[in-house]
Tab-separated table of C-alpha atoms in Angstrom:
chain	number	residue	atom	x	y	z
A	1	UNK	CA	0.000	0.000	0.000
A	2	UNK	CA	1.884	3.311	-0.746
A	3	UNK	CA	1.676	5.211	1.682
A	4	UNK	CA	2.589	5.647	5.628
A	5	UNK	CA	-0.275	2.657	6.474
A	6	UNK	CA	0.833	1.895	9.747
A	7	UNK	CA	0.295	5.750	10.825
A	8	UNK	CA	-3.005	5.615	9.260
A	9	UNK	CA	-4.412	2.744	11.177
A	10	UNK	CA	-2.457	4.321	14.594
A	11	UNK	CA	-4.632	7.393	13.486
A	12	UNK	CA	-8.337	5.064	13.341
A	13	UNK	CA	-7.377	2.674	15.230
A	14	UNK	CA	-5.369	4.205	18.533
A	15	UNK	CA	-3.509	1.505	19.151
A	16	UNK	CA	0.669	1.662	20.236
A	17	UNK	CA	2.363	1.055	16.560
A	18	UNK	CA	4.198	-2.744	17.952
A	19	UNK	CA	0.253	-3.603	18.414
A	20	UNK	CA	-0.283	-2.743	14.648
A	21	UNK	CA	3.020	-4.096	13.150
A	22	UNK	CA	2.141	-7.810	15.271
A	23	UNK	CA	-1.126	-7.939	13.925
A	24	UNK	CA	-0.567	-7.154	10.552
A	25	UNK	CA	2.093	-9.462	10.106
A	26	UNK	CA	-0.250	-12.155	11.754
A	27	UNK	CA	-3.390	-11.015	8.886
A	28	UNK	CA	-0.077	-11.634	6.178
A	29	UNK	CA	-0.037	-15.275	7.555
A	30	UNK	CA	-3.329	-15.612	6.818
A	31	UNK	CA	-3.413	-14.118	3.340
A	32	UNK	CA	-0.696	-16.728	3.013
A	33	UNK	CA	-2.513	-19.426	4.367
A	34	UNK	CA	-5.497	-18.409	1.544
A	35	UNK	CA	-2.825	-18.264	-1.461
A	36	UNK	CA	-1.948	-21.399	-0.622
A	37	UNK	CA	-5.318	-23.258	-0.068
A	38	UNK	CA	-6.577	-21.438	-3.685
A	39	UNK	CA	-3.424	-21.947	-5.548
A	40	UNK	CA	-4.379	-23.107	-9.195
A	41	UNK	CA	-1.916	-24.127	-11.637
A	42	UNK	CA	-1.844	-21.765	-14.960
A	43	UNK	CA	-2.636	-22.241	-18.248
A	44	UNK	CA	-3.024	-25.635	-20.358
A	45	UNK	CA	-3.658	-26.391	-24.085
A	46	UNK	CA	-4.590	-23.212	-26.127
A	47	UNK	CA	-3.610	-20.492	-22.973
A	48	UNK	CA	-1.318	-18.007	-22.834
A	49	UNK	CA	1.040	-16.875	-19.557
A	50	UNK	CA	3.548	-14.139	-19.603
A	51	UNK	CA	6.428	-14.471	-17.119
A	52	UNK	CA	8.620	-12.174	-16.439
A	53	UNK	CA	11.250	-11.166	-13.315
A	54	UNK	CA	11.895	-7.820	-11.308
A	55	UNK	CA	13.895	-6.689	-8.650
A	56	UNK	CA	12.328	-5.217	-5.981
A	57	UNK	CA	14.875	-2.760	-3.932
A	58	UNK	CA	16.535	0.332	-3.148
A	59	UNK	CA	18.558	2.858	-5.445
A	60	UNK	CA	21.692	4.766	-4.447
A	61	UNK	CA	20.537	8.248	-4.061
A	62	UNK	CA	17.110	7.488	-5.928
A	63	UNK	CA	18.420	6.916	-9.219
A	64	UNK	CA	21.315	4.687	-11.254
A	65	UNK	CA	20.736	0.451	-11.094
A	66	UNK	CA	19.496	-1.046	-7.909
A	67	UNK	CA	22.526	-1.743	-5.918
A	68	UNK	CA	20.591	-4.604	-3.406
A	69	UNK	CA	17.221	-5.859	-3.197
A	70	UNK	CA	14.932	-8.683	-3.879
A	71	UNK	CA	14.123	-10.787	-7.184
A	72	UNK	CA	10.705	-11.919	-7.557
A	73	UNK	CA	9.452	-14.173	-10.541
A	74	UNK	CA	5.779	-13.987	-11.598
A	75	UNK	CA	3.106	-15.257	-13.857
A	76	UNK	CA	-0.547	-14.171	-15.145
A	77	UNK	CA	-2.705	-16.273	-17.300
A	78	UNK	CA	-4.880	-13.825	-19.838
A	79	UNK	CA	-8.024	-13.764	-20.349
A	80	UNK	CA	-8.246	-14.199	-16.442
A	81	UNK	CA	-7.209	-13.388	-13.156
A	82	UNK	CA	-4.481	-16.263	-12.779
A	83	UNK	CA	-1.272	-15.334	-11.376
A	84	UNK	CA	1.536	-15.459	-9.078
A	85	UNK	CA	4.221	-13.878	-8.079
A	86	UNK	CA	7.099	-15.543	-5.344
A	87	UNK	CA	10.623	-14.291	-4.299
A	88	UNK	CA	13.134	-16.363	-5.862
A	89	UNK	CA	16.870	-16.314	-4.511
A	90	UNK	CA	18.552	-16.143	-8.386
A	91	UNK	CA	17.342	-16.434	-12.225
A	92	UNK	CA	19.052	-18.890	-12.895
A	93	UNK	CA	17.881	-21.361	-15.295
A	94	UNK	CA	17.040	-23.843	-12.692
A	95	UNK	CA	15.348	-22.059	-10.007
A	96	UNK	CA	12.641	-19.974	-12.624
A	97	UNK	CA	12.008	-23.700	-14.686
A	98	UNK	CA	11.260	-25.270	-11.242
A	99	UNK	CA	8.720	-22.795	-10.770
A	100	UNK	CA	7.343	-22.846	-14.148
A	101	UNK	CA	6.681	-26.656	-14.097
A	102	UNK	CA	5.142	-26.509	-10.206
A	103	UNK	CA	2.726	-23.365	-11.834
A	104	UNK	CA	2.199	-23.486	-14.964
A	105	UNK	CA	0.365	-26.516	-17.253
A	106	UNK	CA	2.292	-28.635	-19.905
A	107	UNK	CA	1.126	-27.131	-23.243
A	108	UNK	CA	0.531	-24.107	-22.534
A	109	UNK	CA	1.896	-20.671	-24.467
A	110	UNK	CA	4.329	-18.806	-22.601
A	111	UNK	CA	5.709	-15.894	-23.705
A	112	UNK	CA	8.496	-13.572	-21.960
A	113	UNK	CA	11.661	-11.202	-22.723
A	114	UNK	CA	14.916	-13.246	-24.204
A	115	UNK	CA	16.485	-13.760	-20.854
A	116	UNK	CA	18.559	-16.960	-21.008
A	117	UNK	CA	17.124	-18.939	-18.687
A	118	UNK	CA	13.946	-19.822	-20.451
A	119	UNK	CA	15.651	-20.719	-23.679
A	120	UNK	CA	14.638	-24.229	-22.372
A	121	UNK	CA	11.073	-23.811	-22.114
A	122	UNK	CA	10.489	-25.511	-25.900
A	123	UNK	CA	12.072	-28.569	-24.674
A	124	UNK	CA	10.137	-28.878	-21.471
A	125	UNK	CA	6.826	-29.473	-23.356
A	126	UNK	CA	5.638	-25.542	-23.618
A	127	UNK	CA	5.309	-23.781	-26.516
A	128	UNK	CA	7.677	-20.375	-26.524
A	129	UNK	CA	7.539	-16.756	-27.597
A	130	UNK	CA	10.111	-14.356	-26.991
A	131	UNK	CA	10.002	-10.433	-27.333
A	132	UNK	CA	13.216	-8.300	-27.124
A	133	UNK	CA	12.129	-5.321	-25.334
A	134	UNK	CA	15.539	-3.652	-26.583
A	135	UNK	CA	13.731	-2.643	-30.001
A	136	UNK	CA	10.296	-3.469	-29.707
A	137	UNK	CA	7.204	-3.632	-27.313
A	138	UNK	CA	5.299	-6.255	-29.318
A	139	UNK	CA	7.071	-9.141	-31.538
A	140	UNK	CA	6.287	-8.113	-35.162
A	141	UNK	CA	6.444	-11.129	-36.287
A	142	UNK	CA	4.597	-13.477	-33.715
A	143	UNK	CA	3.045	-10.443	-31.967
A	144	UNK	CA	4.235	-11.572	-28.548
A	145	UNK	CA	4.050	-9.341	-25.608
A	146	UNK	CA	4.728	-9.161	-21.743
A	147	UNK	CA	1.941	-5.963	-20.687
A	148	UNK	CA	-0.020	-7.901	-18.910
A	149	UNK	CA	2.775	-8.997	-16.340
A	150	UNK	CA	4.444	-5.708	-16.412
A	151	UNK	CA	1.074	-4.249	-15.612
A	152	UNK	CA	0.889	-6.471	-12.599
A	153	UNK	CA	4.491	-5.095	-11.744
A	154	UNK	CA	3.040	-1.834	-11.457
A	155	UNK	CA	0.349	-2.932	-8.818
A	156	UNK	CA	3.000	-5.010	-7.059
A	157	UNK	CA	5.259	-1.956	-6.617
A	158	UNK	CA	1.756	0.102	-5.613
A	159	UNK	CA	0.967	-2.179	-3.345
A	160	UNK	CA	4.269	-3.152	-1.005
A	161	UNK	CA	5.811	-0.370	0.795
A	162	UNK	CA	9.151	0.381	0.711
A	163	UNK	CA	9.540	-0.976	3.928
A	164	UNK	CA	8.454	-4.004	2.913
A	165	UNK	CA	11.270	-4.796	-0.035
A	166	UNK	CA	13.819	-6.722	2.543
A	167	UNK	CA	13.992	-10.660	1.706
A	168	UNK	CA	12.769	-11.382	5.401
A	169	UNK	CA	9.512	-9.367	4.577
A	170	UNK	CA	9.227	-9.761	1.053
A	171	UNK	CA	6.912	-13.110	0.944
A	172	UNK	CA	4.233	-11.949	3.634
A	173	UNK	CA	3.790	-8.259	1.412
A	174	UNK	CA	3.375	-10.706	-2.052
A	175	UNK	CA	0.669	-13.027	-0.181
A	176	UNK	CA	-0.639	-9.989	0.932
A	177	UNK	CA	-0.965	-8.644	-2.344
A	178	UNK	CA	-2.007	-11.610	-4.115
A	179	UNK	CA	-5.240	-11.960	-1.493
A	180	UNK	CA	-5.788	-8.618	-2.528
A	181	UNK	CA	-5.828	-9.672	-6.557
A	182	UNK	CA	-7.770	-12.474	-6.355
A	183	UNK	CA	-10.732	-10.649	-4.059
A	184	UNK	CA	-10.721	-7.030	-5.578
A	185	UNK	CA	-14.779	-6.893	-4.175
A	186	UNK	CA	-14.683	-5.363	-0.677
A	187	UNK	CA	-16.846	-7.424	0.160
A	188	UNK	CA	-15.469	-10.846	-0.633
A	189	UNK	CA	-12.516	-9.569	0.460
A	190	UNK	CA	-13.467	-8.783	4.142
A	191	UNK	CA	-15.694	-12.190	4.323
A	192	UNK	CA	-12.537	-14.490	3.013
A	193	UNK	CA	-10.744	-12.935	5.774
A	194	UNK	CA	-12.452	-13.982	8.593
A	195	UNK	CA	-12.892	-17.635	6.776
A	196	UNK	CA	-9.349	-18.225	6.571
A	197	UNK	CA	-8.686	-17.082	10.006
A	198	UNK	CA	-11.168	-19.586	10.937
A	199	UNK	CA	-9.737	-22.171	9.029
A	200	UNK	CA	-6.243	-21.407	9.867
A	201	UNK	CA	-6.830	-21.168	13.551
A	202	UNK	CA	-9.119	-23.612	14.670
A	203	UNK	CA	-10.698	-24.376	18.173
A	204	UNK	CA	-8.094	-26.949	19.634
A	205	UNK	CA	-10.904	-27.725	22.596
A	206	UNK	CA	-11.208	-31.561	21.935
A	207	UNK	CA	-14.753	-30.772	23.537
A	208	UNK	CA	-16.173	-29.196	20.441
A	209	UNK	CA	-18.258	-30.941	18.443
A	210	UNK	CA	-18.245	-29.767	14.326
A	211	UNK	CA	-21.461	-31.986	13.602
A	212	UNK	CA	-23.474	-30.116	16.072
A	213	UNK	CA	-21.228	-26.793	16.458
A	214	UNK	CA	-22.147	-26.724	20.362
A	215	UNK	CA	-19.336	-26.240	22.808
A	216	UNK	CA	-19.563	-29.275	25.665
A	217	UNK	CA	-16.885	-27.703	27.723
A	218	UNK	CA	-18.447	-26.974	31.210
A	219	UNK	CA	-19.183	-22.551	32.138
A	220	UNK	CA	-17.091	-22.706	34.904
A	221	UNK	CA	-13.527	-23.900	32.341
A	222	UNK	CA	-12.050	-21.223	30.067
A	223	UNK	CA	-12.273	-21.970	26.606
A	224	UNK	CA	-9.630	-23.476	24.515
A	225	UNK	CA	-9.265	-22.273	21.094
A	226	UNK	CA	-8.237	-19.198	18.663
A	227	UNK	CA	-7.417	-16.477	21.751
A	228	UNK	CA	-4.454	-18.824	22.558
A	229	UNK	CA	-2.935	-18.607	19.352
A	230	UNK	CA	-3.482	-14.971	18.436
A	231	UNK	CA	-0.741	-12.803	19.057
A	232	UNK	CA	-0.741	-11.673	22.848
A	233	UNK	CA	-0.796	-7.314	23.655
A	234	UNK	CA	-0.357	-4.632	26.416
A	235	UNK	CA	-1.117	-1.089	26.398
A	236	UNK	CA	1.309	1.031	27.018
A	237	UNK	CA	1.031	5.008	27.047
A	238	UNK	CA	4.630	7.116	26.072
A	239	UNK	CA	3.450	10.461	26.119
A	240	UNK	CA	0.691	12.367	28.537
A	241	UNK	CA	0.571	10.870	31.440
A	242	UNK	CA	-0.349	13.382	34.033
A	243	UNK	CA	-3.716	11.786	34.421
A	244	UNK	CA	-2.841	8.451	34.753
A	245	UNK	CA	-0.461	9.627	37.663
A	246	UNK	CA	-3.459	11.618	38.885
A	247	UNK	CA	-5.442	8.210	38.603
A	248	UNK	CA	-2.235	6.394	40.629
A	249	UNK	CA	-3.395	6.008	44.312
A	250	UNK	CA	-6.358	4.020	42.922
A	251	UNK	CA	-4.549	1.375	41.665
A	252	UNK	CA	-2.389	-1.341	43.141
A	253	UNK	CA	1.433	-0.672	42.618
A	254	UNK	CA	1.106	-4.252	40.730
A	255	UNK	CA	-0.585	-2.466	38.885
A	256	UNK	CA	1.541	0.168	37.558
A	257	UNK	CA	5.301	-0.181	36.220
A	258	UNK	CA	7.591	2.110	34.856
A	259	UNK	CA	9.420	1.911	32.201
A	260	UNK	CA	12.439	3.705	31.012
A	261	UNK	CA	13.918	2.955	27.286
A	262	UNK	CA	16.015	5.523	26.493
A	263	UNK	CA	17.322	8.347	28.972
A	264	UNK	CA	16.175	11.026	26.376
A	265	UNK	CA	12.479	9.810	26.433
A	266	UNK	CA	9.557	10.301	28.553
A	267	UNK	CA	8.789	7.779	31.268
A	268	UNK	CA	6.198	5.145	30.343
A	269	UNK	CA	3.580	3.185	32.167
A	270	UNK	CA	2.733	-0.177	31.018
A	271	UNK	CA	-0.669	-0.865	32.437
A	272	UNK	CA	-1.541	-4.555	33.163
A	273	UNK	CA	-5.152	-3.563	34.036
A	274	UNK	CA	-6.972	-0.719	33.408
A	275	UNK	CA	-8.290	1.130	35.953
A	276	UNK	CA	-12.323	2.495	35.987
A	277	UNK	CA	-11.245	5.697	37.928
A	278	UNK	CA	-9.096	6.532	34.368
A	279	UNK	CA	-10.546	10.033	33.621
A	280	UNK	CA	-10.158	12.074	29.731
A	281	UNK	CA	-7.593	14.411	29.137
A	282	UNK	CA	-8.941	17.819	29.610
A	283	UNK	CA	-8.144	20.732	27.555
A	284	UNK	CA	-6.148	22.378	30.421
A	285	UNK	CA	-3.849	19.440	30.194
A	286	UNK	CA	-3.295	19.576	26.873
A	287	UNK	CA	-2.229	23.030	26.726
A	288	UNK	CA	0.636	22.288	29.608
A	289	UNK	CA	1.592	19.468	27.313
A	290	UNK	CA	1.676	21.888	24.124
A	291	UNK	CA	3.878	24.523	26.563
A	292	UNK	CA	6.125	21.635	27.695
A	293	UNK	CA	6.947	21.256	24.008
A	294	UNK	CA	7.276	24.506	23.650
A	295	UNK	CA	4.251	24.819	21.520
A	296	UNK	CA	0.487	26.631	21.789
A	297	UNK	CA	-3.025	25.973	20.768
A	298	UNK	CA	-4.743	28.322	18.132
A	299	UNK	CA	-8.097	27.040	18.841
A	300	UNK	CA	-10.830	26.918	15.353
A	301	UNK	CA	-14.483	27.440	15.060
A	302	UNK	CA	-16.284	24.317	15.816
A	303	UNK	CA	-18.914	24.158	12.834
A	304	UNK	CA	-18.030	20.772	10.872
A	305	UNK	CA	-15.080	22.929	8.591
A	306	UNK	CA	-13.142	22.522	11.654
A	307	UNK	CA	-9.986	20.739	9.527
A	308	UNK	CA	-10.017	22.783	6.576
A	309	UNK	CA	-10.477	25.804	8.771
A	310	UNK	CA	-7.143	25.116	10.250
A	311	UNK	CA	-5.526	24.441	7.048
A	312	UNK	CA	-6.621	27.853	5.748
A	313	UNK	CA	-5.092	29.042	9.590
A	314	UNK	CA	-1.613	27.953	8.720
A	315	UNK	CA	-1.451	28.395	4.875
A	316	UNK	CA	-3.439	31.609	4.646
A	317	UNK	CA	-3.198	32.992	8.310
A	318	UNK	CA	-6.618	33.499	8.384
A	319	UNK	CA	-9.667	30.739	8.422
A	320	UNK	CA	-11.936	32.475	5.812
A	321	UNK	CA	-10.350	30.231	3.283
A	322	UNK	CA	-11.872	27.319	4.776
A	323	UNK	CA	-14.420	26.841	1.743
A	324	UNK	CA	-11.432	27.309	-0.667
A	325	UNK	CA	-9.439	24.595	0.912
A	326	UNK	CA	-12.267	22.182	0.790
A	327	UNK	CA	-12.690	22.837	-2.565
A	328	UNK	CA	-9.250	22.276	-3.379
A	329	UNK	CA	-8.599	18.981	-1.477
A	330	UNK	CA	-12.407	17.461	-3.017
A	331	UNK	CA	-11.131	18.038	-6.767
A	332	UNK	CA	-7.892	17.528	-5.922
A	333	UNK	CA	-8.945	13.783	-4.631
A	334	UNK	CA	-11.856	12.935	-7.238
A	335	UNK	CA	-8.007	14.029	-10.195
A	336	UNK	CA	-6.338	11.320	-8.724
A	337	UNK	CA	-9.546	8.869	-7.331
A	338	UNK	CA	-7.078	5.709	-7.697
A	339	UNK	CA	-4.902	6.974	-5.353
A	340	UNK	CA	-7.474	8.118	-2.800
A	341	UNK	CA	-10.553	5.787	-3.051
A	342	UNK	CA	-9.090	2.635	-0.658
A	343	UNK	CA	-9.124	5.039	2.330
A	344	UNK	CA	-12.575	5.894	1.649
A	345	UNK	CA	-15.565	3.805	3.376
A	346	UNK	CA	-18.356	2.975	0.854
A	347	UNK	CA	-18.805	4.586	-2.629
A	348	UNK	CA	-16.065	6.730	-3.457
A	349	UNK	CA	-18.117	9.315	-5.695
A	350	UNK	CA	-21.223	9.730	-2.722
A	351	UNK	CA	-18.132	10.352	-0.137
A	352	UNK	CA	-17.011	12.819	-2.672
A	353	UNK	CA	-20.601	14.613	-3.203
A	354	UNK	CA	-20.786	14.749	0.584
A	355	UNK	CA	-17.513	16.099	1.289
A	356	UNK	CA	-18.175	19.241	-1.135
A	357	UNK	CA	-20.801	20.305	1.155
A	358	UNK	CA	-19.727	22.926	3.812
A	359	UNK	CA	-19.951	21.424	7.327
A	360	UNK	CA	-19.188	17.810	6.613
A	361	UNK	CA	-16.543	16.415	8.910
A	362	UNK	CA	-12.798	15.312	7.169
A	363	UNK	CA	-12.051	11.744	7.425
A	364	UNK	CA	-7.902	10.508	7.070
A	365	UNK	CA	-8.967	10.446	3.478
A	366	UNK	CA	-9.006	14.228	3.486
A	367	UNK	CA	-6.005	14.377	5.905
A	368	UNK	CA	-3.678	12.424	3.483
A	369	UNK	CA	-4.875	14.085	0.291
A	370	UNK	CA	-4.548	17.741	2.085
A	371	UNK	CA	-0.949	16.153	2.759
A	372	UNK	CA	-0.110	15.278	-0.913
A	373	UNK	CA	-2.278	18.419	-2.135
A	374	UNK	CA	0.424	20.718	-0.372
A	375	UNK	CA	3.317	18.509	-0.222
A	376	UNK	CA	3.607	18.616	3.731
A	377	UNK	CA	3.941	16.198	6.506
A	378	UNK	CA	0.726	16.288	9.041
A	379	UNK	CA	1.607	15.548	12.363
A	380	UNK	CA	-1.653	15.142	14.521
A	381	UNK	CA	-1.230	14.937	18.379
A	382	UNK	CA	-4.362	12.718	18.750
A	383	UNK	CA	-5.891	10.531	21.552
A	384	UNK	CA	-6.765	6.930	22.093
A	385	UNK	CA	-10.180	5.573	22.106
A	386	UNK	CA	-10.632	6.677	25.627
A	387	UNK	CA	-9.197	9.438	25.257
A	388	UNK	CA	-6.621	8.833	28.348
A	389	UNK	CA	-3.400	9.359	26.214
A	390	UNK	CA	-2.157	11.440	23.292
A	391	UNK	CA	0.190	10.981	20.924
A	392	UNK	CA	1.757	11.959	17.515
A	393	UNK	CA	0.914	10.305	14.606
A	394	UNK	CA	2.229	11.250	10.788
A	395	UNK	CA	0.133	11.565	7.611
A	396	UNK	CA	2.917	11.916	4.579
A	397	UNK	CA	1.705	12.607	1.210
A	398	UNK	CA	0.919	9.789	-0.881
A	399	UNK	CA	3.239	10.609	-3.786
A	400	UNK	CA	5.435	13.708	-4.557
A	401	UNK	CA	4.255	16.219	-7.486
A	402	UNK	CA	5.456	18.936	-8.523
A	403	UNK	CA	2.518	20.745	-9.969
A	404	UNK	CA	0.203	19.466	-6.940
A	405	UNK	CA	-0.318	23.046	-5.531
A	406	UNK	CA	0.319	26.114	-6.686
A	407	UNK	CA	-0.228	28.430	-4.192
A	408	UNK	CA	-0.132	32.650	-5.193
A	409	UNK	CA	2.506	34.999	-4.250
A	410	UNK	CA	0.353	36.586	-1.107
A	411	UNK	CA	-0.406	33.250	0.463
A	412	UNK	CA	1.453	32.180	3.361
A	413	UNK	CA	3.202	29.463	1.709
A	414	UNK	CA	4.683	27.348	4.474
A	415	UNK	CA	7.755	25.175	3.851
A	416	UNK	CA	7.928	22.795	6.985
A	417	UNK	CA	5.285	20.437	8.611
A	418	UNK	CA	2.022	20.957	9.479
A	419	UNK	CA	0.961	20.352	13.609
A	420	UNK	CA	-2.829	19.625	14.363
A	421	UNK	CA	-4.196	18.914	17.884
A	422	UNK	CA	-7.193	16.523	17.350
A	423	UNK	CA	-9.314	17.275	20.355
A	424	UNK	CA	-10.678	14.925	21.983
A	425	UNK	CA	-10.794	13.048	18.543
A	426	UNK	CA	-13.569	14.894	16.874
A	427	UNK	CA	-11.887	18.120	16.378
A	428	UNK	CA	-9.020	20.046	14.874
A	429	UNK	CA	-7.078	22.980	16.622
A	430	UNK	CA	-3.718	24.518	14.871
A	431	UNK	CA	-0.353	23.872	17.079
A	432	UNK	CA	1.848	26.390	16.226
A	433	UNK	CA	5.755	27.228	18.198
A	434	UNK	CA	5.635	29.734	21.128
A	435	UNK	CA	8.342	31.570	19.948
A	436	UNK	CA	8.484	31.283	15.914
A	437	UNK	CA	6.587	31.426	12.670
A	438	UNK	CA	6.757	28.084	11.431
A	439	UNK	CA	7.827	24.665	12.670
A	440	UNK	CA	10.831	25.444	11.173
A	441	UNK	CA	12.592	26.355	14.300
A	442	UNK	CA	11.364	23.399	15.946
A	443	UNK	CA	12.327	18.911	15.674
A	444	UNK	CA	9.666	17.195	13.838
A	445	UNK	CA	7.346	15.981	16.959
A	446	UNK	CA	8.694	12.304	18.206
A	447	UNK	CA	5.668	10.068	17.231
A	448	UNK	CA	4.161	8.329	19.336
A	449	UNK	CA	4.782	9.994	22.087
């Protein structure tokens, strides 16, 4: 997924960022378990595959060859939805025809570029076209091509971060990927989900019965099944902790442990159990927070433009622009829909309709496009479901454009990040520094904390 997606689900979720990083990996295993169970071999008499190989990896300074990285060989059958795509540790001709003849049918058409290692393919009972992509896109001859597989390069490189190209993560992105290609309906997507966790994790009580699907085990014993093999989680709180210390003489010291990582960093508590005397941050909190960081709340009207009325805050020093800046981010979203429409919930062209209308509410949707739109980093100090903790979370733009937003030569065109305080999670105030113009003069905010 290309963009920061750990931040965003931090951001909906407010959960610590190891919580999010465990769980995903554990949904990966899943998708994996699902490409596996589904797996159907390619092709067969009369079908076509195109193969192909790419290397997946980092560039020195952004440009020049890839100097390490990953290979990964692939395969889609036309005409359908057939593919697959695995890391492989060399081309050689060896490794990619042991694939081939574990994927793809005896008889069938493949076609590829003229690297080496499938010169064999004829001999192995497929029939072969070649095209040199040196001169031409298309054989003129036999009219062979490979856009179908390089088109499913592009949504491989859309869809793995960059994060994601080491070996050691490489496989769980690709299953990941490949759930998403085979169940492009939301719908089908979310149900297969929960199916294969079912499947994957299974009750291990040897008191269930499958014929009747009626637990025997007795009220008073725990039950024995998928909690025990999820991943286990604690909460733990690295930022605002004044009321939790406030909340400290009605909990057990058992209860409460701190932690130090790092001399540099705030204390943390790592609650075991959460207490019901737990109150809200209140405002007056959050400003001594805000001071302690040498920073100040600019508070906006409440009135549903409360996000794009602190955009127009920082960019035009003023929030009469609000309306302008709505208008900007809603066309600026529906130009580039692709990019946008997976963070949206439900139809992407009714969220759009809705979101033109003055007083509807931003979602992250808005937050990242606003992001891209202007090219700026969006650091909002936000709280947790219960509202009990803040932290900072990042929104980065989605992808860098030049021509993305032009602003004129009396705006207030800022060149540093953008700081938000979303109060009490339903609102948007401007943080600004306490003794400059920009955030400039200031470190980037330490997220999560």
């Amino acid at each position: 997924m290309p963009f920061p997606r750990v931040d965003f689900l931090q951001l909906e979720l407010r959960l610590p960022r190891k919580t999010i990083i465990d769980w995903s990996s554990f949904l990966r295993e899943v998708c994996e378990h699902y490409v596996h169970t589904n797996f159907e071999m390619l092709g067969g008499e009369g079908k076509i595959v195109e193969i192909d190989e790419a290397k997946f990896g980092r560039s020195k300074n952004n440009k020049g060859r890839f100097l390490r990285g990953t290979w990964v060989f692939g395969g889609i059958e036309r005409d359908s939805k057939k593919c697959f795509v695995i890391p492989v540790k060399d081309r050689t001709k060896e490794t990619l025809l042991q694939i081939i003849k574990e994927r793809i049918l005896p008889g069938t058409t493949i076609m590829s570029d003229c690297w080496r290692s499938y010169d064999c393919l004829s001999s192995e009972g497929y029939r072969h076209l070649t095209v040199n992509h040196s001169y031409n896109f298309v054989n003129p001859e036999t009219k062979a091509h490979t856009q179908h597989i390089e088109r499913l390069w592009r949504e491989v490189r859309w869809n793995i971060p960059k994060a994601g190209n080491k070996r050691h993560h490489m496989s769980g992105h690709l299953m990941e990927f490949l759930f998403r290609f085979k169940n492009s309906i939301y719908q089908k997507r979310f149900h297969e989900i929960f199916k294969n966790i079912g499947t994957l994790y299974r009750p291990i009580s040897t008191d269930y019965d499958p014929k009747t699907a009626q637990e025997t085990t007795p009220p008073e014993t725990e039950p024995v099944g998928i909690r025990e093999t999820m991943p286990q989680t604690t909460i733990t709180t690295h930022s605002l902790v004044e009321p939790i210390l406030t909340a400290k003489e009605s909990m057990s010291m058992s209860q409460i442990t701190t932690i130090t990582k790092h001399p540099d960093m705030t204390p943390s508590l790592e609650i075991t159990s959460i207490p019901t005397t737990l109150l809200p941050i209140t405002f007056p909190q959050l400003e001594k927070e805000m001071i302690k960081q040498k920073r100040m709340i600019i508070k906006i009207a409440a009135d549903g433009n409360c996000f794009f009325r602190a955009i127009s805050q920082i960019i035009f020093l003023s929030q009469d622009q609000h309306r302008n800046m709505r208008k900007q981010v809603t066309s600026f979203m529906i130009t580039h829909e692709k990019n946008f429409e997976m963070f949206v919930d439900g139809d992407f062209k009714q969220h759009m309709e809705l979101m033109k209308k003055d007083t509807t509410w931003a979602t992250t949707a808005e937050i990242l496009a606003a992001a891209t739109l202007l090219q700026r980093d969006i650091y909002t100090f936000s709280p947790n479901h219960k509202k009990t903790k803040y932290s900072w979370l990042l929104l980065e733009p989605l992808f860098h454009d030049a021509n993305t937003y032009i602003l004129s030569h009396t705006d207030n065109h800022i060149c540093c990040n953008i700081t938000l305080l979303h109060t009490n999670g339903n609102h948007f105030d401007v943080v600004v520094p306490q003794e400059a113009t920009c955030n400039c003069f200031l470190p980037n905010p330490q997220l999560g904390v």
